[in-house]
Amino acid sequence: MRRIFLAIHASSALQAEAIAWQANYERLPVRWLKGHNLHLTLIPPWYESDIEKVKSKIEKAGNTVRPFAIRFERVTYGPNPRSPRLIWAEGRTPREMEDLKSKIENLLRQQPAASQERGEPRLGGPRRENRPFRLHLTLARFHPEDFSQFPLKHLDSPVDWRNEVKSFVLMESHLAPGGAEYEILETYSLKPGT
């Protein structure tokens, strides 16, 4: 079983802005994500054995959503500022991003009629989240119990980071003692504008 998820990979320009921001906060005792690992999660990780089946199911999703822009407005502690475990950049979630997420989820839940008739098991796939979808880019992780030792208790840093989204990716998460590393398994282009 492999741990996979769907994401928007941060562009090289967005990676550069995030790394430059991180350099100003090096004194914080956190595990910073490396530039190539920066991404915006669309569908959270799940364990899957049939990667090829997942790839073929989500191939259709890119043909239904046009490229769109995302913008990050501030960097803060998250997801709960009272008991944080992340440093992340936030912004307003574009409708197109919510549409893309919804279409991918629906495609992953579909089962061809023929396989239903044969009684084949459903594709594993992710579980639907109960919380609202939120645009965020994780920059660092830390243990919530370590937060009391942080020299900076309040973080609300304005930024103006933009990213043009022309594709999304299927990624695999490789867990390691120093933090997860992410590998892109497949890239899916969004429908070009007219």
PDB file of C-alpha atoms in Angstrom:
ATOM      1  CA  MET A   1       0.000   0.000   0.000  1.00  0.00           C
ATOM      2  CA  ARG A   2       1.264   3.433  -0.916  1.00  0.00           C
ATOM      3  CA  ARG A   3       0.362   6.742   0.748  1.00  0.00           C
ATOM      4  CA  ILE A   4      -0.877   9.076  -1.989  1.00  0.00           C
ATOM      5  CA  PHE A   5      -2.737  12.377  -2.267  1.00  0.00           C
ATOM      6  CA  LEU A   6      -3.710  15.032  -4.820  1.00  0.00           C
ATOM      7  CA  ALA A   7      -2.262  18.510  -4.748  1.00  0.00           C
ATOM      8  CA  ILE A   8      -1.327  21.650  -6.588  1.00  0.00           C
ATOM      9  CA  HIS A   9       2.448  21.817  -6.695  1.00  0.00           C
ATOM     10  CA  ALA A  10       3.881  25.226  -5.787  1.00  0.00           C
ATOM     11  CA  SER A  11       5.474  26.990  -8.755  1.00  0.00           C
ATOM     12  CA  SER A  12       9.199  27.767  -8.593  1.00  0.00           C
ATOM     13  CA  ALA A  13       8.322  31.478  -8.066  1.00  0.00           C
ATOM     14  CA  LEU A  14       6.045  30.634  -5.123  1.00  0.00           C
ATOM     15  CA  GLN A  15       8.696  28.309  -3.690  1.00  0.00           C
ATOM     16  CA  ALA A  16      11.261  31.118  -3.859  1.00  0.00           C
ATOM     17  CA  GLU A  17       8.954  33.559  -2.052  1.00  0.00           C
ATOM     18  CA  ALA A  18       8.185  31.017   0.671  1.00  0.00           C
ATOM     19  CA  ILE A  19      11.858  30.162   1.213  1.00  0.00           C
ATOM     20  CA  ALA A  20      12.779  33.851   1.398  1.00  0.00           C
ATOM     21  CA  TRP A  21      10.065  34.323   4.026  1.00  0.00           C
ATOM     22  CA  GLN A  22      11.296  31.287   5.994  1.00  0.00           C
ATOM     23  CA  ALA A  23      14.803  32.771   6.162  1.00  0.00           C
ATOM     24  CA  ASN A  24      13.454  35.631   8.306  1.00  0.00           C
ATOM     25  CA  TYR A  25      12.080  33.189  10.886  1.00  0.00           C
ATOM     26  CA  GLU A  26      14.916  30.666  11.129  1.00  0.00           C
ATOM     27  CA  ARG A  27      15.053  31.022  14.917  1.00  0.00           C
ATOM     28  CA  LEU A  28      11.699  29.256  15.300  1.00  0.00           C
ATOM     29  CA  PRO A  29      12.120  25.602  16.411  1.00  0.00           C
ATOM     30  CA  VAL A  30      10.142  24.070  13.537  1.00  0.00           C
ATOM     31  CA  ARG A  31      10.711  21.615  10.683  1.00  0.00           C
ATOM     32  CA  TRP A  32      10.634  23.766   7.524  1.00  0.00           C
ATOM     33  CA  LEU A  33       9.368  22.196   4.319  1.00  0.00           C
ATOM     34  CA  LYS A  34      11.874  22.288   1.471  1.00  0.00           C
ATOM     35  CA  GLY A  35      10.923  24.193  -1.672  1.00  0.00           C
ATOM     36  CA  HIS A  36      10.322  21.106  -3.831  1.00  0.00           C
ATOM     37  CA  ASN A  37       7.956  19.718  -1.158  1.00  0.00           C
ATOM     38  CA  LEU A  38       5.692  22.801  -1.065  1.00  0.00           C
ATOM     39  CA  HIS A  39       2.178  22.050  -2.284  1.00  0.00           C
ATOM     40  CA  LEU A  40      -1.501  22.814  -1.684  1.00  0.00           C
ATOM     41  CA  THR A  41      -3.407  19.678  -0.769  1.00  0.00           C
ATOM     42  CA  LEU A  42      -6.613  19.101  -2.743  1.00  0.00           C
ATOM     43  CA  ILE A  43      -7.398  15.577  -1.500  1.00  0.00           C
ATOM     44  CA  PRO A  44      -5.697  14.469   1.737  1.00  0.00           C
ATOM     45  CA  PRO A  45      -3.529  11.326   1.863  1.00  0.00           C
ATOM     46  CA  TRP A  46      -4.920   7.813   1.802  1.00  0.00           C
ATOM     47  CA  TYR A  47      -3.383   4.373   1.346  1.00  0.00           C
ATOM     48  CA  GLU A  48      -3.824   2.802  -2.066  1.00  0.00           C
ATOM     49  CA  SER A  49      -2.637  -0.379  -3.776  1.00  0.00           C
ATOM     50  CA  ASP A  50      -3.952   0.257  -7.317  1.00  0.00           C
ATOM     51  CA  ILE A  51      -2.182   3.466  -8.380  1.00  0.00           C
ATOM     52  CA  GLU A  52      -2.885   2.931 -12.095  1.00  0.00           C
ATOM     53  CA  LYS A  53      -6.626   2.759 -11.450  1.00  0.00           C
ATOM     54  CA  VAL A  54      -6.450   6.019  -9.494  1.00  0.00           C
ATOM     55  CA  LYS A  55      -4.479   7.678 -12.310  1.00  0.00           C
ATOM     56  CA  SER A  56      -7.041   6.680 -14.939  1.00  0.00           C
ATOM     57  CA  LYS A  57      -9.994   7.815 -12.794  1.00  0.00           C
ATOM     58  CA  ILE A  58      -8.690  11.327 -12.165  1.00  0.00           C
ATOM     59  CA  GLU A  59      -7.436  11.936 -15.691  1.00  0.00           C
ATOM     60  CA  LYS A  60     -10.849  13.381 -16.635  1.00  0.00           C
ATOM     61  CA  ALA A  61     -10.913  16.018 -13.888  1.00  0.00           C
ATOM     62  CA  GLY A  62      -8.401  18.365 -15.539  1.00  0.00           C
ATOM     63  CA  ASN A  63     -10.527  18.606 -18.681  1.00  0.00           C
ATOM     64  CA  THR A  64     -13.403  20.193 -16.789  1.00  0.00           C
ATOM     65  CA  VAL A  65     -11.711  23.121 -14.991  1.00  0.00           C
ATOM     66  CA  ARG A  66      -9.896  26.059 -16.586  1.00  0.00           C
ATOM     67  CA  PRO A  67      -6.594  27.349 -15.168  1.00  0.00           C
ATOM     68  CA  PHE A  68      -7.045  29.787 -12.304  1.00  0.00           C
ATOM     69  CA  ALA A  69      -5.060  32.002  -9.957  1.00  0.00           C
ATOM     70  CA  ILE A  70      -4.520  31.679  -6.222  1.00  0.00           C
ATOM     71  CA  ARG A  71      -3.264  34.357  -3.863  1.00  0.00           C
ATOM     72  CA  PHE A  72      -1.870  34.104  -0.355  1.00  0.00           C
ATOM     73  CA  GLU A  73      -2.408  37.111   1.903  1.00  0.00           C
ATOM     74  CA  ARG A  74      -0.820  36.211   5.232  1.00  0.00           C
ATOM     75  CA  VAL A  75       1.366  33.699   7.047  1.00  0.00           C
ATOM     76  CA  THR A  76       0.160  32.549  10.441  1.00  0.00           C
ATOM     77  CA  TYR A  77       0.049  29.623  12.842  1.00  0.00           C
ATOM     78  CA  GLY A  78      -2.535  26.987  12.000  1.00  0.00           C
ATOM     79  CA  PRO A  79      -4.844  25.269  11.826  1.00  0.00           C
ATOM     80  CA  ASN A  80      -5.909  26.286  15.331  1.00  0.00           C
ATOM     81  CA  PRO A  81      -4.067  29.426  16.531  1.00  0.00           C
ATOM     82  CA  ARG A  82      -4.619  28.424  20.190  1.00  0.00           C
ATOM     83  CA  SER A  83      -2.984  25.026  19.730  1.00  0.00           C
ATOM     84  CA  PRO A  84      -1.042  25.273  16.454  1.00  0.00           C
ATOM     85  CA  ARG A  85       1.064  22.610  14.779  1.00  0.00           C
ATOM     86  CA  LEU A  86       1.815  24.377  11.493  1.00  0.00           C
ATOM     87  CA  ILE A  87       3.050  27.604  10.003  1.00  0.00           C
ATOM     88  CA  TRP A  88       1.065  28.217   6.847  1.00  0.00           C
ATOM     89  CA  ALA A  89       0.193  30.833   4.263  1.00  0.00           C
ATOM     90  CA  GLU A  90      -3.532  31.510   3.847  1.00  0.00           C
ATOM     91  CA  GLY A  91      -5.759  33.149   1.288  1.00  0.00           C
ATOM     92  CA  ARG A  92      -9.262  33.053  -0.130  1.00  0.00           C
ATOM     93  CA  THR A  93     -10.172  29.778  -1.783  1.00  0.00           C
ATOM     94  CA  PRO A  94     -11.079  30.329  -5.446  1.00  0.00           C
ATOM     95  CA  ARG A  95     -14.339  28.749  -6.593  1.00  0.00           C
ATOM     96  CA  GLU A  96     -12.424  26.928  -9.353  1.00  0.00           C
ATOM     97  CA  MET A  97     -10.270  25.196  -6.747  1.00  0.00           C
ATOM     98  CA  GLU A  98     -13.351  24.009  -4.841  1.00  0.00           C
ATOM     99  CA  ASP A  99     -14.851  22.801  -8.142  1.00  0.00           C
ATOM    100  CA  LEU A 100     -11.679  20.894  -9.003  1.00  0.00           C
ATOM    101  CA  LYS A 101     -11.596  19.248  -5.573  1.00  0.00           C
ATOM    102  CA  SER A 102     -15.264  18.257  -5.832  1.00  0.00           C
ATOM    103  CA  LYS A 103     -14.854  16.822  -9.340  1.00  0.00           C
ATOM    104  CA  ILE A 104     -11.832  14.762  -8.307  1.00  0.00           C
ATOM    105  CA  GLU A 105     -13.674  13.409  -5.249  1.00  0.00           C
ATOM    106  CA  ASN A 106     -16.654  12.417  -7.421  1.00  0.00           C
ATOM    107  CA  LEU A 107     -14.411  10.688  -9.978  1.00  0.00           C
ATOM    108  CA  LEU A 108     -12.632   8.731  -7.248  1.00  0.00           C
ATOM    109  CA  ARG A 109     -15.965   7.489  -5.891  1.00  0.00           C
ATOM    110  CA  GLN A 110     -17.350   6.325  -9.248  1.00  0.00           C
ATOM    111  CA  GLN A 111     -17.296   2.655 -10.052  1.00  0.00           C
ATOM    112  CA  PRO A 112     -17.917   1.439 -13.592  1.00  0.00           C
ATOM    113  CA  ALA A 113     -21.280  -0.337 -14.004  1.00  0.00           C
ATOM    114  CA  ALA A 114     -19.572  -3.500 -15.314  1.00  0.00           C
ATOM    115  CA  SER A 115     -17.417  -3.844 -12.200  1.00  0.00           C
ATOM    116  CA  GLN A 116     -20.488  -3.208 -10.000  1.00  0.00           C
ATOM    117  CA  GLU A 117     -22.296  -6.065 -11.789  1.00  0.00           C
ATOM    118  CA  ARG A 118     -19.318  -8.381 -11.262  1.00  0.00           C
ATOM    119  CA  GLY A 119     -19.320  -7.489  -7.566  1.00  0.00           C
ATOM    120  CA  GLU A 120     -15.761  -6.128  -7.671  1.00  0.00           C
ATOM    121  CA  PRO A 121     -14.643  -4.181  -4.589  1.00  0.00           C
ATOM    122  CA  ARG A 122     -14.752  -0.396  -4.755  1.00  0.00           C
ATOM    123  CA  LEU A 123     -11.540   1.555  -5.228  1.00  0.00           C
ATOM    124  CA  GLY A 124     -10.268   2.512  -1.746  1.00  0.00           C
ATOM    125  CA  GLY A 125      -9.914   6.239  -2.096  1.00  0.00           C
ATOM    126  CA  PRO A 126      -9.983   9.088   0.375  1.00  0.00           C
ATOM    127  CA  ARG A 127     -12.703   9.847   2.889  1.00  0.00           C
ATOM    128  CA  ARG A 128     -14.652  13.093   2.552  1.00  0.00           C
ATOM    129  CA  GLU A 129     -13.543  15.732   5.018  1.00  0.00           C
ATOM    130  CA  ASN A 130     -16.122  17.186   7.395  1.00  0.00           C
ATOM    131  CA  ARG A 131     -14.363  20.541   7.702  1.00  0.00           C
ATOM    132  CA  PRO A 132     -14.632  23.286   5.074  1.00  0.00           C
ATOM    133  CA  PHE A 133     -11.930  23.359   2.426  1.00  0.00           C
ATOM    134  CA  ARG A 134      -9.352  26.063   3.127  1.00  0.00           C
ATOM    135  CA  LEU A 135      -6.651  27.463   0.861  1.00  0.00           C
ATOM    136  CA  HIS A 136      -3.338  27.054   2.668  1.00  0.00           C
ATOM    137  CA  LEU A 137       0.303  26.334   1.945  1.00  0.00           C
ATOM    138  CA  THR A 138       2.113  24.576   4.796  1.00  0.00           C
ATOM    139  CA  LEU A 139       5.573  26.079   5.346  1.00  0.00           C
ATOM    140  CA  ALA A 140       6.578  24.302   8.570  1.00  0.00           C
ATOM    141  CA  ARG A 141       5.444  21.630  11.029  1.00  0.00           C
ATOM    142  CA  PHE A 142       6.033  21.259  14.748  1.00  0.00           C
ATOM    143  CA  HIS A 143       4.652  19.410  17.772  1.00  0.00           C
ATOM    144  CA  PRO A 144       1.846  21.378  19.482  1.00  0.00           C
ATOM    145  CA  GLU A 145       3.413  20.717  22.887  1.00  0.00           C
ATOM    146  CA  ASP A 146       6.550  22.605  21.767  1.00  0.00           C
ATOM    147  CA  PHE A 147       4.631  25.812  21.055  1.00  0.00           C
ATOM    148  CA  SER A 148       4.900  27.039  24.668  1.00  0.00           C
ATOM    149  CA  GLN A 149       8.685  27.357  24.135  1.00  0.00           C
ATOM    150  CA  PHE A 150       8.385  29.480  20.970  1.00  0.00           C
ATOM    151  CA  PRO A 151       9.950  32.958  21.167  1.00  0.00           C
ATOM    152  CA  LEU A 152       7.134  34.258  18.911  1.00  0.00           C
ATOM    153  CA  LYS A 153       3.605  33.494  20.126  1.00  0.00           C
ATOM    154  CA  HIS A 154       1.674  35.627  17.631  1.00  0.00           C
ATOM    155  CA  LEU A 155       2.308  35.345  13.912  1.00  0.00           C
ATOM    156  CA  ASP A 156       0.331  37.339  11.358  1.00  0.00           C
ATOM    157  CA  SER A 157       2.713  38.271   8.559  1.00  0.00           C
ATOM    158  CA  PRO A 158       1.136  39.931   5.478  1.00  0.00           C
ATOM    159  CA  VAL A 159       2.305  38.537   2.139  1.00  0.00           C
ATOM    160  CA  ASP A 160       1.229  38.890  -1.467  1.00  0.00           C
ATOM    161  CA  TRP A 161       2.124  35.572  -3.070  1.00  0.00           C
ATOM    162  CA  ARG A 162       0.441  34.501  -6.280  1.00  0.00           C
ATOM    163  CA  ASN A 163       0.428  31.280  -8.232  1.00  0.00           C
ATOM    164  CA  GLU A 164      -1.141  30.479 -11.585  1.00  0.00           C
ATOM    165  CA  VAL A 165      -2.652  26.997 -11.432  1.00  0.00           C
ATOM    166  CA  LYS A 166      -2.439  25.188 -14.756  1.00  0.00           C
ATOM    167  CA  SER A 167      -2.217  21.635 -13.435  1.00  0.00           C
ATOM    168  CA  PHE A 168      -2.543  19.410 -10.408  1.00  0.00           C
ATOM    169  CA  VAL A 169      -0.520  16.373  -9.363  1.00  0.00           C
ATOM    170  CA  LEU A 170      -0.842  12.927  -7.867  1.00  0.00           C
ATOM    171  CA  MET A 171       1.846  12.713  -5.175  1.00  0.00           C
ATOM    172  CA  GLU A 172       3.238   9.974  -2.990  1.00  0.00           C
ATOM    173  CA  SER A 173       4.272  10.704   0.565  1.00  0.00           C
ATOM    174  CA  HIS A 174       7.419   8.955   1.809  1.00  0.00           C
ATOM    175  CA  LEU A 175       7.494   9.210   5.591  1.00  0.00           C
ATOM    176  CA  ALA A 176      10.942   9.610   7.152  1.00  0.00           C
ATOM    177  CA  PRO A 177      12.331  10.601  10.578  1.00  0.00           C
ATOM    178  CA  GLY A 178      13.319  14.064   9.300  1.00  0.00           C
ATOM    179  CA  GLY A 179       9.887  14.717   7.790  1.00  0.00           C
ATOM    180  CA  ALA A 180       7.974  13.535   4.754  1.00  0.00           C
ATOM    181  CA  GLU A 181       9.370  13.767   1.244  1.00  0.00           C
ATOM    182  CA  TYR A 182       6.943  14.013  -1.645  1.00  0.00           C
ATOM    183  CA  GLU A 183       7.248  12.456  -5.082  1.00  0.00           C
ATOM    184  CA  ILE A 184       5.135  13.514  -8.069  1.00  0.00           C
ATOM    185  CA  LEU A 185       3.683  10.399  -9.706  1.00  0.00           C
ATOM    186  CA  GLU A 186       1.579  12.095 -12.390  1.00  0.00           C
ATOM    187  CA  THR A 187       0.773  15.618 -13.568  1.00  0.00           C
ATOM    188  CA  TYR A 188      -2.677  16.515 -14.925  1.00  0.00           C
ATOM    189  CA  SER A 189      -3.152  19.659 -17.003  1.00  0.00           C
ATOM    190  CA  LEU A 190      -6.214  21.830 -16.601  1.00  0.00           C
ATOM    191  CA  LYS A 191      -8.378  22.655 -19.607  1.00  0.00           C
ATOM    192  CA  PRO A 192      -6.719  25.492 -21.553  1.00  0.00           C
ATOM    193  CA  GLY A 193      -8.675  28.762 -21.742  1.00  0.00           C
ATOM    194  CA  THR A 194     -10.423  29.768 -24.947  1.00  0.00           C
TER     195      THR A 194
END
